[in-house]
Short mmCIF file of C-alpha atoms and ligand atoms in Angstrom, two decimals:
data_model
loop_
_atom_site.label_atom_id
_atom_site.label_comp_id
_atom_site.label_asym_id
_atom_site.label_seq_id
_atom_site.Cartn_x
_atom_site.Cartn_y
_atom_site.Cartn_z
CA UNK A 152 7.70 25.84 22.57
CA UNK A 153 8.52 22.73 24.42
CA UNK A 154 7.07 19.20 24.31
CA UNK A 155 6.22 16.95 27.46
CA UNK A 156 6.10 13.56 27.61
CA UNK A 157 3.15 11.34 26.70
CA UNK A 158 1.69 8.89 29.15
CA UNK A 159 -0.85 5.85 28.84
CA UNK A 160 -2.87 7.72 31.57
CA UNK A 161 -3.19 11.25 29.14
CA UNK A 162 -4.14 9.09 26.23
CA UNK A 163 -6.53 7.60 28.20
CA UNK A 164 -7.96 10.90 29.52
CA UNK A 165 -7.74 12.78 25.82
CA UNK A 166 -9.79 9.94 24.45
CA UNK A 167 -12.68 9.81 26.95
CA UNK A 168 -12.83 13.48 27.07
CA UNK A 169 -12.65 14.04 23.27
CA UNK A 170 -14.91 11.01 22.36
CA UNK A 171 -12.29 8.41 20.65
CA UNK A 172 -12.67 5.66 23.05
CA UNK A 173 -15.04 4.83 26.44
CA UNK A 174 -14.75 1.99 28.59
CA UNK A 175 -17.79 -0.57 27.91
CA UNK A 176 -20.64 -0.81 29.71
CA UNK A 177 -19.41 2.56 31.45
CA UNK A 178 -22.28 3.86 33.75
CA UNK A 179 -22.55 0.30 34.72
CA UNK A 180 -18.56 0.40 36.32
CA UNK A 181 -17.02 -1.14 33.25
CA UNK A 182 -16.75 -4.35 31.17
CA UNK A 183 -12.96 -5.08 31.80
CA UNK A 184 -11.08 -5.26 28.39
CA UNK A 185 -13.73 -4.31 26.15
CA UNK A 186 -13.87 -0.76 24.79
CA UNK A 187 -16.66 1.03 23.02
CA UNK A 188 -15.50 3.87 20.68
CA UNK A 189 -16.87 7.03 20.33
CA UNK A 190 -17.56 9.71 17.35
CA UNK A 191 -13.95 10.43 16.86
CA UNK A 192 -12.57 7.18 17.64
CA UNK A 193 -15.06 5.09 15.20
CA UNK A 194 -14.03 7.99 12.01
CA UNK A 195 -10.10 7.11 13.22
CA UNK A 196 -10.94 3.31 12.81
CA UNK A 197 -12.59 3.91 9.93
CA UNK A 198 -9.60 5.84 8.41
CA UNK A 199 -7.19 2.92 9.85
CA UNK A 200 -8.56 0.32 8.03
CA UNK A 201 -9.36 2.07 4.38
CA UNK A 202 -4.94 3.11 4.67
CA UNK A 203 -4.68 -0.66 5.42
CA UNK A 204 -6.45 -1.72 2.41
CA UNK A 205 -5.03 0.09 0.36
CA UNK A 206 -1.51 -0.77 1.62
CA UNK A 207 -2.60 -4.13 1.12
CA UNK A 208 -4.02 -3.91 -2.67
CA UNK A 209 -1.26 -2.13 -3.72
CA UNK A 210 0.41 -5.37 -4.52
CA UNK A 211 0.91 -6.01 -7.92
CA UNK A 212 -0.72 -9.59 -7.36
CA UNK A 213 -4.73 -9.75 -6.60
CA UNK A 214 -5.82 -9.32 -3.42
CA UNK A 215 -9.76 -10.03 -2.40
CA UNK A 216 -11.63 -9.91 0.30
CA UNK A 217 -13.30 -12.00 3.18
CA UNK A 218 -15.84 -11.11 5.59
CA UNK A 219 -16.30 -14.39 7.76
CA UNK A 220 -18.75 -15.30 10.53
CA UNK A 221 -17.17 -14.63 14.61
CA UNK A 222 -18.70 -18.27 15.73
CA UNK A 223 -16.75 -21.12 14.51
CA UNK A 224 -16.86 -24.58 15.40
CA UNK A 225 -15.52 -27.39 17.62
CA UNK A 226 -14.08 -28.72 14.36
CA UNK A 227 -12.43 -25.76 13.04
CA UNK A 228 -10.51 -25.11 16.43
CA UNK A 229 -9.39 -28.48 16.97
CA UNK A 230 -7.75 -28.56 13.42
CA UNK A 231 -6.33 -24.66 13.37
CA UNK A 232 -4.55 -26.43 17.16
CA UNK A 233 -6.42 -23.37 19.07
CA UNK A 234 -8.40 -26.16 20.90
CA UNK A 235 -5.04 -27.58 21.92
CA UNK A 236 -2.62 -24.51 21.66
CA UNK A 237 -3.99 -21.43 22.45
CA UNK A 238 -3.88 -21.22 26.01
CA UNK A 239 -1.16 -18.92 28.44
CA UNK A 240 -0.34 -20.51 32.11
CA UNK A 241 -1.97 -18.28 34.63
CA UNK A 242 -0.99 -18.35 38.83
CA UNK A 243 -3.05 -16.66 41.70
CA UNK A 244 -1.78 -15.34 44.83
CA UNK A 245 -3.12 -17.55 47.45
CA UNK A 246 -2.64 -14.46 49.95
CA UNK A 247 -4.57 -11.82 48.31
CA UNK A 248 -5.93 -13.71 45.04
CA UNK A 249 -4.39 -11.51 42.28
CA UNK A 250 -4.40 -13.17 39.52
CA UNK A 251 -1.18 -13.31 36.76
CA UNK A 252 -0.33 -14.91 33.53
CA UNK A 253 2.89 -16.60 34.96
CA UNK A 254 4.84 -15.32 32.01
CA UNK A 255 4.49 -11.75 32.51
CA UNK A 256 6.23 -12.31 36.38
CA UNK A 257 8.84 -13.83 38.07
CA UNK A 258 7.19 -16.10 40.27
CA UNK A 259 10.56 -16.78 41.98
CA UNK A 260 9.88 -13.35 43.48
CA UNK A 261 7.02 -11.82 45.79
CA UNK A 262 3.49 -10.91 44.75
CA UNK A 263 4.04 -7.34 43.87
CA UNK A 264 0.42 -6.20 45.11
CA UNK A 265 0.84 -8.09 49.05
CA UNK A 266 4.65 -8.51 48.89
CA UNK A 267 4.27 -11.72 50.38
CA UNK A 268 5.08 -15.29 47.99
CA UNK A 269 2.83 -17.84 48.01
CA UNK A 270 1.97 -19.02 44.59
CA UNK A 271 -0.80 -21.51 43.13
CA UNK A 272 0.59 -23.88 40.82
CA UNK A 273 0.67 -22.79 37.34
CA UNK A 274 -2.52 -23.91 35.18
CA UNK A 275 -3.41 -23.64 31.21
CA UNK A 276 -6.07 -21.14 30.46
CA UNK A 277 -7.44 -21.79 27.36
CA UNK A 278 -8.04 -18.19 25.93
CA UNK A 279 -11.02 -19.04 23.54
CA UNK A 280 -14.55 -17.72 24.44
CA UNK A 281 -16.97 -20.74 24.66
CA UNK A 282 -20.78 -21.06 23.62
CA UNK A 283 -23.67 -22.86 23.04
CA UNK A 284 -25.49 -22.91 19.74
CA UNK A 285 -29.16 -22.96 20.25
CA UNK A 286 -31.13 -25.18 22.79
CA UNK A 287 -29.66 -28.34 23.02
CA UNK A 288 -26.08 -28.65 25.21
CA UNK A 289 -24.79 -31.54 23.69
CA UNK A 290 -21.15 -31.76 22.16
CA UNK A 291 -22.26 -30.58 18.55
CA UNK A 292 -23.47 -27.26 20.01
CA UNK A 293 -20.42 -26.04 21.09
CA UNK A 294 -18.99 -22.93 19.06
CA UNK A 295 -16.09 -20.38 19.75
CA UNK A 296 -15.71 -16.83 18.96
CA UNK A 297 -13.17 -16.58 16.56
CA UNK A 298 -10.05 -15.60 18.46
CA UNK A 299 -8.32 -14.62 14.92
CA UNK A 300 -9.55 -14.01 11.65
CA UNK A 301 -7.24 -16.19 9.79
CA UNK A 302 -8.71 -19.53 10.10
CA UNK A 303 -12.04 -18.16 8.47
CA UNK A 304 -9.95 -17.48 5.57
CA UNK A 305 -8.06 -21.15 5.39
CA UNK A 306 -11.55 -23.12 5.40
CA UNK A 307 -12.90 -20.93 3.08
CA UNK A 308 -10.14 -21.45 0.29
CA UNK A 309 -11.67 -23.88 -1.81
CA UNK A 310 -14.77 -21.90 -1.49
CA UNK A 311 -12.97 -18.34 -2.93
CA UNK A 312 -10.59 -20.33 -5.55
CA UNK A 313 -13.66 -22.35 -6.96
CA UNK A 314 -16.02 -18.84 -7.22
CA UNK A 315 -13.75 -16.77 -8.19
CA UNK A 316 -10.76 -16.57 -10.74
CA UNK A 317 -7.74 -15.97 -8.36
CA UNK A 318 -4.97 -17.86 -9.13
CA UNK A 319 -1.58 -18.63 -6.87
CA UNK A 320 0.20 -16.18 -5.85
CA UNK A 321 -2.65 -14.25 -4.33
CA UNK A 322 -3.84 -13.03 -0.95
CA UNK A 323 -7.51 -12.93 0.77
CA UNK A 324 -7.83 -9.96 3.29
CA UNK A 325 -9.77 -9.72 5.74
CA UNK A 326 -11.05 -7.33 8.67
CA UNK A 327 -13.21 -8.03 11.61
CA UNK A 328 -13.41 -8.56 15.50
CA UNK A 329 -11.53 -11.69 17.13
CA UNK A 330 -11.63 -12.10 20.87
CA UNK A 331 -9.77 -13.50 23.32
CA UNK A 332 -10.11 -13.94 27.43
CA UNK A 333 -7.40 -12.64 28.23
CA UNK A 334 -6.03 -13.71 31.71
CA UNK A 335 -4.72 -9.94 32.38
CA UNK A 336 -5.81 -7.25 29.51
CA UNK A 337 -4.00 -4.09 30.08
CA UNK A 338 -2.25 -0.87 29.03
CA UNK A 339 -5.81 0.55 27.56
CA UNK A 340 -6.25 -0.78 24.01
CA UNK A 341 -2.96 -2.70 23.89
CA UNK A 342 -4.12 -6.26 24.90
CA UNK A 343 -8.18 -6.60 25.10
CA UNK A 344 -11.18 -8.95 25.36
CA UNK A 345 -12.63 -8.00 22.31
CA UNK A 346 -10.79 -6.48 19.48
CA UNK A 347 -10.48 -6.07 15.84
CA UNK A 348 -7.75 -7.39 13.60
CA UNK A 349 -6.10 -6.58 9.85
CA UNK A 350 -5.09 -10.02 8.17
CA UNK A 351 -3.98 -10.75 4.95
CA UNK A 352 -2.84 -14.70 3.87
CA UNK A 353 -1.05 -14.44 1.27
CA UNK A 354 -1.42 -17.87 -0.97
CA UNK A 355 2.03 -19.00 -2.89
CA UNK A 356 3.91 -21.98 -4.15
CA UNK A 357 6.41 -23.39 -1.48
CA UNK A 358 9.55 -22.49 -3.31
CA UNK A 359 8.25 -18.57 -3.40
CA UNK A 360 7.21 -18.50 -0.07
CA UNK A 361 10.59 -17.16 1.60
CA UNK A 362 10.53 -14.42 -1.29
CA UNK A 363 6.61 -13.18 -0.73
CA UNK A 364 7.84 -13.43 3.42
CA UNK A 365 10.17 -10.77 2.75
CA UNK A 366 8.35 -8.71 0.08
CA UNK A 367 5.63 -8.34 2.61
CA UNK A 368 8.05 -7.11 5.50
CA UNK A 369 8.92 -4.39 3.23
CA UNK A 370 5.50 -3.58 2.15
CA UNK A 371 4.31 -3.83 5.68
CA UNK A 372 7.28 -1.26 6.69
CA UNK A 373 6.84 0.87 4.00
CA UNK A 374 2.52 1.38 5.50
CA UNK A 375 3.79 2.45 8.71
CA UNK A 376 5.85 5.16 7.14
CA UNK A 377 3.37 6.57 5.03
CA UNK A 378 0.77 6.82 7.70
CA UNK A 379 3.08 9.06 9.52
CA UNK A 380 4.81 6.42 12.93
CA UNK A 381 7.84 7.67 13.74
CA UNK A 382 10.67 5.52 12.07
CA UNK A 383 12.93 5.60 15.05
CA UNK A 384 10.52 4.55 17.09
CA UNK A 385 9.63 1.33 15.02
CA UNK A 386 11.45 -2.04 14.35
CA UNK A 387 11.59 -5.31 12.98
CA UNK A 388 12.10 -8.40 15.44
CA UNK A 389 12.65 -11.54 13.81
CA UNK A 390 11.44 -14.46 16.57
CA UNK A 391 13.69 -17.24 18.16
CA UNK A 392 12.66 -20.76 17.49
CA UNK A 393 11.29 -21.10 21.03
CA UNK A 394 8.49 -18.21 20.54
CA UNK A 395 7.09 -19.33 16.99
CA UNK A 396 3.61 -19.92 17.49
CA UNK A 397 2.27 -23.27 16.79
CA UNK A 398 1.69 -23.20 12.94
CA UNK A 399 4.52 -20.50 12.18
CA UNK A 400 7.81 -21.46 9.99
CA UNK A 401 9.17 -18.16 10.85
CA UNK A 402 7.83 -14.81 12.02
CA UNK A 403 8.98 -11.08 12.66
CA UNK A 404 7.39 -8.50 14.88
CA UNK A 405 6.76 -5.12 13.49
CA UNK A 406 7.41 -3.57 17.16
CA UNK A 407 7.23 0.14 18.50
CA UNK A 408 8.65 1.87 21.07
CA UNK A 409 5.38 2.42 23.60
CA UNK A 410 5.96 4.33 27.07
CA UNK A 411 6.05 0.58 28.14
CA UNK A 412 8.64 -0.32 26.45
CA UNK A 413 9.39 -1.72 22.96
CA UNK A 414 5.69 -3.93 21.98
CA UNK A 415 4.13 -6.02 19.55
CA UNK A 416 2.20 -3.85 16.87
CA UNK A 417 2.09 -6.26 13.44
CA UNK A 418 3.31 -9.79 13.44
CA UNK A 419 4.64 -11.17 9.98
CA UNK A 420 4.50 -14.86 9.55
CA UNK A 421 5.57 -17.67 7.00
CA UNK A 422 2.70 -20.01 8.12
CA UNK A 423 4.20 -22.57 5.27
CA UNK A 424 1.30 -24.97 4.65
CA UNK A 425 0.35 -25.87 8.15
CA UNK A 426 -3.33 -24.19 7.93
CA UNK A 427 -4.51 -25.58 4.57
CA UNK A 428 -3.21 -29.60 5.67
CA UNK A 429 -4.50 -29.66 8.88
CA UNK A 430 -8.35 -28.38 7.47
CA UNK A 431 -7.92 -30.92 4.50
CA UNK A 432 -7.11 -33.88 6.92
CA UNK A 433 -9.61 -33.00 9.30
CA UNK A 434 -12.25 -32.17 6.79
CA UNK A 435 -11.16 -34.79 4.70
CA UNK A 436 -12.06 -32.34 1.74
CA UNK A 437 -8.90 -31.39 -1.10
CA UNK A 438 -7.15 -28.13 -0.45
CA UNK A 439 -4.53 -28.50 -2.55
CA UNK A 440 -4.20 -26.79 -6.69
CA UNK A 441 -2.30 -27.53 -9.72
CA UNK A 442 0.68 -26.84 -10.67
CA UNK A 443 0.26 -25.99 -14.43
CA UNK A 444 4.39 -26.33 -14.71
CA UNK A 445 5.00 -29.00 -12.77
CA UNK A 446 2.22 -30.72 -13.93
CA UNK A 447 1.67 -31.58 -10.04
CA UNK A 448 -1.05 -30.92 -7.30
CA UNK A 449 0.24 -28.85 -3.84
CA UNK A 450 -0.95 -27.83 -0.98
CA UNK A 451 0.16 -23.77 -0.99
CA UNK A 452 2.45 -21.93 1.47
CA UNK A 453 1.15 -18.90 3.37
CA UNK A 454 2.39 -15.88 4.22
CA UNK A 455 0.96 -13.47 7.01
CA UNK A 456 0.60 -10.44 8.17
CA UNK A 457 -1.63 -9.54 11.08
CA UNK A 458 -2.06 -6.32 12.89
CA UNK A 459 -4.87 -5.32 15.16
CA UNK A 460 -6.79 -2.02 14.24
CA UNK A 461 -6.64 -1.36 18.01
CA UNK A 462 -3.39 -1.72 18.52
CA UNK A 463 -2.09 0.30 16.06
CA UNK A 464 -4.88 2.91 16.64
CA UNK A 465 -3.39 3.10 20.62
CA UNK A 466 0.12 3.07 18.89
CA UNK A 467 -0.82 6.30 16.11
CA UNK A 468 -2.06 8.17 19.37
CA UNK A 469 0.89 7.67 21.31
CA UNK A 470 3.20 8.62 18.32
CA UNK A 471 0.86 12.03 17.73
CA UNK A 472 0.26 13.34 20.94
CA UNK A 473 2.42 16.07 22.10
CA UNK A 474 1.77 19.09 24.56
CA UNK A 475 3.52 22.50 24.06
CA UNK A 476 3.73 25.34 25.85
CA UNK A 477 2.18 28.52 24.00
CA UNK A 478 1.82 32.03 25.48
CA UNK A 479 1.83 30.13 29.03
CA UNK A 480 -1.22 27.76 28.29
CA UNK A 481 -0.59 24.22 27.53
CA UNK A 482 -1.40 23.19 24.24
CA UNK A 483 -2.37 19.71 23.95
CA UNK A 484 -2.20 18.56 19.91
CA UNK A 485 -2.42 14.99 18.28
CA UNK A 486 -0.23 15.70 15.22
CA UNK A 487 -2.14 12.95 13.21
CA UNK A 488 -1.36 11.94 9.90
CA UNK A 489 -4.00 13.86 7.47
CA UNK A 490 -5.68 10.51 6.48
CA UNK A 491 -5.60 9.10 9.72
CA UNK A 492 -6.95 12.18 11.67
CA UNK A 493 -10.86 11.80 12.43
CA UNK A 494 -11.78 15.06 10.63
CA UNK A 495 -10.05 16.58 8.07
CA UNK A 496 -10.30 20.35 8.24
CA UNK A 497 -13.19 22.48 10.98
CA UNK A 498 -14.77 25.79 9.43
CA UNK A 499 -15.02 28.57 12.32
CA UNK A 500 -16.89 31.91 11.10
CA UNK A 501 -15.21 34.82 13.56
CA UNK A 502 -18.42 35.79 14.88
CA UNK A 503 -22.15 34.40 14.67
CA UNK A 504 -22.94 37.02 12.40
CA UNK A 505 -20.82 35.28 9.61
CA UNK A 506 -22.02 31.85 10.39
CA UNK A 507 -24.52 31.78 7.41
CA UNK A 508 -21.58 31.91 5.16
CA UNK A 509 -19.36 29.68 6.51
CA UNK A 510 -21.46 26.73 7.33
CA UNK A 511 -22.15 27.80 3.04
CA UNK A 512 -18.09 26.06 2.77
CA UNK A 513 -18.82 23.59 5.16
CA UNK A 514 -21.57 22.20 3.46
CA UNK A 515 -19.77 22.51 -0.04
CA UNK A 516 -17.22 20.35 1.28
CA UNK A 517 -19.21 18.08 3.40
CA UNK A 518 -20.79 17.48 0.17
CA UNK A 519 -17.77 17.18 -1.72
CA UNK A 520 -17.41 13.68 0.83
CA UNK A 521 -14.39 15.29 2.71
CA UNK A 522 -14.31 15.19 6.55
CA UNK A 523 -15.58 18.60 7.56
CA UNK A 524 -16.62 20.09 10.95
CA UNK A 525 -18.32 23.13 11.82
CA UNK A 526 -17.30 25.27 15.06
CA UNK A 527 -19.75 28.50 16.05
CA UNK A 528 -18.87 28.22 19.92
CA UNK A 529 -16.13 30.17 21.82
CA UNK A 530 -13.66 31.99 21.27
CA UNK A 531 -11.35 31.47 18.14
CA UNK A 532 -8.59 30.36 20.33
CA UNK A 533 -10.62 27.61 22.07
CA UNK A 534 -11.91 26.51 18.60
CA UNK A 535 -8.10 25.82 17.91
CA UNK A 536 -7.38 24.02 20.83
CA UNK A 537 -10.48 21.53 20.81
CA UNK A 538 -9.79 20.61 16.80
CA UNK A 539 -5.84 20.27 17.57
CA UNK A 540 -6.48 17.43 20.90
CA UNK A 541 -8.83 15.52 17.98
CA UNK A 542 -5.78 16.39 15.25
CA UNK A 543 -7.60 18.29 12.80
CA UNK A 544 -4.57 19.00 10.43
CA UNK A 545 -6.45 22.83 9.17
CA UNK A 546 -8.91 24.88 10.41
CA UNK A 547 -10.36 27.72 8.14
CA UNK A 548 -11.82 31.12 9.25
CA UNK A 549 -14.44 32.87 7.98
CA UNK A 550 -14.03 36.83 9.22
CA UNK A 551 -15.51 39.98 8.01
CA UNK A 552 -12.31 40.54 5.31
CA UNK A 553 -13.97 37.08 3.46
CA UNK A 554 -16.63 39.45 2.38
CA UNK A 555 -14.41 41.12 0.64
CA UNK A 556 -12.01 39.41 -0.40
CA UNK A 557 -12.85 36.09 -1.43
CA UNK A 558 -10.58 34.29 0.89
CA UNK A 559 -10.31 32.51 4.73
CA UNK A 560 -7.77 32.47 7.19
CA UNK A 561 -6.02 28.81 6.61
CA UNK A 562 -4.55 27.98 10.24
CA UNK A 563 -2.46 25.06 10.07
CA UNK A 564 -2.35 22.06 13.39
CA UNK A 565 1.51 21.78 13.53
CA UNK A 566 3.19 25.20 12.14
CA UNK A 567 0.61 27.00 13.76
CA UNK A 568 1.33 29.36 10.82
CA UNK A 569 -1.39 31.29 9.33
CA UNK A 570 -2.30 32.07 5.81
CA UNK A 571 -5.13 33.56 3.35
CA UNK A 572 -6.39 31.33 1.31
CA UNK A 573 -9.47 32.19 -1.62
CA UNK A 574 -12.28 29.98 -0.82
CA UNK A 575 -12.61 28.33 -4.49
CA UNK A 576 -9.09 26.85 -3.62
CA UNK A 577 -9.85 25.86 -0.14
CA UNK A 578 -11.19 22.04 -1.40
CA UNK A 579 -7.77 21.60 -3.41
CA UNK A 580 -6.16 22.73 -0.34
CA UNK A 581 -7.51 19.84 2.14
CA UNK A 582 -7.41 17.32 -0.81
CA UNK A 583 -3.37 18.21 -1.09
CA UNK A 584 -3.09 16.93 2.88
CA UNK A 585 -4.81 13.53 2.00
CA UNK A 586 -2.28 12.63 -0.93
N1 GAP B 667 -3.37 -14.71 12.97
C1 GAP B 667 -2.18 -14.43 13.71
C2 GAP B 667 -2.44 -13.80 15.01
O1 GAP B 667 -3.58 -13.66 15.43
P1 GAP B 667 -1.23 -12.61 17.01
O2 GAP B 667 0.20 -12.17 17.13
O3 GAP B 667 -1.81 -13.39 18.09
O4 GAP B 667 -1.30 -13.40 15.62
C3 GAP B 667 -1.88 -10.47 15.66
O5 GAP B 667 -2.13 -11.32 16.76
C4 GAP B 667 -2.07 -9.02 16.05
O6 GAP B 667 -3.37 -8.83 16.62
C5 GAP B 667 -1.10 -8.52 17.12
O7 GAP B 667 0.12 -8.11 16.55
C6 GAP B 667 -1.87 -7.33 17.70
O8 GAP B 667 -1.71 -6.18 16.87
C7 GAP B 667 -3.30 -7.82 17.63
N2 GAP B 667 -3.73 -8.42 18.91
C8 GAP B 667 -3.54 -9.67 19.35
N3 GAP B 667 -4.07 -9.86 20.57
C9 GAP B 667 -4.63 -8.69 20.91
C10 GAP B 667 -5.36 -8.23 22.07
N4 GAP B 667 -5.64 -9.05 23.09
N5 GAP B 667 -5.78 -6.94 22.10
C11 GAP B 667 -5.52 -6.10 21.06
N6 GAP B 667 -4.86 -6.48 19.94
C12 GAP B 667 -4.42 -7.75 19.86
#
């Protein structure tokens, strides 16, 4: 059995051809950096973002949730400094108009599409996506699409701490879309238009907030591990002064090793109190709470971590894909974490005649709220192959020996070994992978 190497172009491929992820807008030639996600890749999101909850609300302090509007205003942007900011410097070739972010080339060299080197000047391109609010076009129309989540979380502070009972330290999670116009989106999933982010801002007193930074790397760490990423293949990247982002006190990168080199998956920030005094001095409304101890009022420290679910579901694909050679076929197999994988175990019955019986277990199961699929077409062999390139961890068999004895053929995604199993036990036996 050998293993071949895995390229952005076979992920690519696998996904379109297995239904995880199409390009938008598809049969009219593409929307470029926006991706629409198919059966398989909307069950992976899915998956994605309940392991990052739970990650998350494993703290021993209280965690709640946010669900916050995309549209924000002039107001919020020019306080979070996105307005001002949040722009990259982009350059054209004046010989064949390829456009560049200047940071992502050497501009002392050649345009590597013409070869030849004349260069615009470099210009600010401010990333946000612009709009109009109803029908008027003055100045107070003018809204953004959220390019993070974050900020919905900071103005709505006073609004969580005053209806609910949280109290410092705590952290407000959220999950939704952000978008950004990117000057060049590329490598597939890894930098888009429009994509979806994990955030958490964790709320603390300014002495703790160096502690909670640190507690959260770990934390963070430890998800990646139990969702199955190769450890070798990920590390943490503190930042240099000169690449903190505007608000950030300090920052690492949770990166991974991608076929394009080592990348941003997670960033991990001490935002210190930047956020909550620039929406109190622009709102002019009080951000800050009581110290009970100290007997004084503070504006809280934040900590951060952010990780898009698009990202990281490019980066579990990359880590899970591997081809082998079997009996001289290729086998192409995403070895998926069970909880991550976009169906859990596929029922085959060995001919039609038995179908009646095992679509009886799938629909026990399916039932039973797992994530179950039923396969009547082709050959057992082809069955395998189809559930292993979607990384279905166990597929069960339903042959004429069931009659008699009670039990299925368990065929497991990675050891390829196969095993009877009796069919009372088979729900145990999928519930064991998900632990
Ligand atoms: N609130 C902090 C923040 O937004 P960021 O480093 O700009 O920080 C956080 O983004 C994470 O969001 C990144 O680590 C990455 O996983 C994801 N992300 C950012 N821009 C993205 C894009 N254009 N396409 C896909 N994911 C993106």
């Amino acid at each position: 059995m050998s293993s071949t190497a895995v390229t952005l172009e076979k992920i690519v491929a696998l996904c379109k051809r297995r239904g995880f992820v199409y390009q938008s807008a598809d049969i009219y030639g593409g929307l470029n950096g926006v991706y629409d996600f198919g059966p398989m890749g909307a069950q992976m999101k899915q998956n994605i973002r309940a392991a990052w909850l739970e990650n998350i609300q494993s703290s021993e302090h209280e965690i709640v949730l946010l669900d916050g509007s995309l549209l924000g205003s002039h107001a919020v942007w020019k306080a979070s400094g996105h307005l001002d900011n949040f722009h990259d410097p982009m350059i054209d070739c004046l010989e064949c108009k390829k456009r560049y972010r200047a940071d992502d080339i050497d501009i002392e060299k050649a345009c590597s599409h013409c070869g030849k080197k004349n260069w615009t000047d470099v210009r600010e391109f401010q990333l946000m996506f612009k709009t109009q609010l109803g029908a008027l076009t003055d100045s107070t129309s003018v809204a953004y699409l959220r390019p993070e989540t974050a900020q919905s979380i900071f103005i709505n502070f006073k609004n969580v701490t005053s209806s609910t009972r949280v109290k410092i330290p705590f952290g407000i999670a959220q999950i939704g879309k952000a978008f950004r116009n990117e000057i060049t989106p590329k490598q597939f999933l890894f930098r888009m238009r429009e994509f979806e982010q994990m955030e958490l801002e964790f709320f603390c007193t300014p002495d703790t907030a160096d502690e909670f930074f640190a507690t959260w790397i770990e934390m963070r760490k430890r998800f990646y591990h139990t969702i199955g990423l190769t450890p070798e293949k990920l590390r943490l990247r503190p930042h240099e002064a000169d690449e903190l982002a505007h608000y950030s006190k300090g920052c690492v990168d949770v990166e991974y090793h991608f076929p394009f080199g080592w990348k941003e998956l997670e960033g991990i920030a001490n935002r210190g109190n930047f956020d909550l005094t620039q929406h109190s001095t622009h709102s002019g409304k009080e951000l800050s709470v009581f110290d009970e101890n100290k007997k004084e009022s503070y504006i809280p420290h934040v900590v951060e971590t952010s990780v898009g679910v698009d990202r990281l579901f490019l980066t579990l694909l990359f880590d899970a894909y591997k081809e082998e050679e079997l009996e001289n076929e290729t086998r192409t197999v995403l070895q998926l974490h069970p909880r991550i994988a976009p169906t859990t175990c596929a029922i085959f019955p060995l001919t039609k005649k038995l179908s009646d019986n095992a679509h009886k277990i799938y629909l026990d199961l399916k039932s039973k709220g797992l994530r179950v699929h039923f396969d009547q077409a082709g050959s057992i062999g082809k069955r395998y192959r189809r559930q292993d390139e979607v990384g279905t961890p166990v597929c069960f068999t339903f042959d004429f020996d069931s009659l008699e004895d009670g039990c299925v053929t368990a065929r497991d995604r990675d050891t390829l070994e196969q095993k009877r199993i009796n069919i009372a036990r088979v729900e145990d036996y999928v519930r064991d992978l998900l632990k």
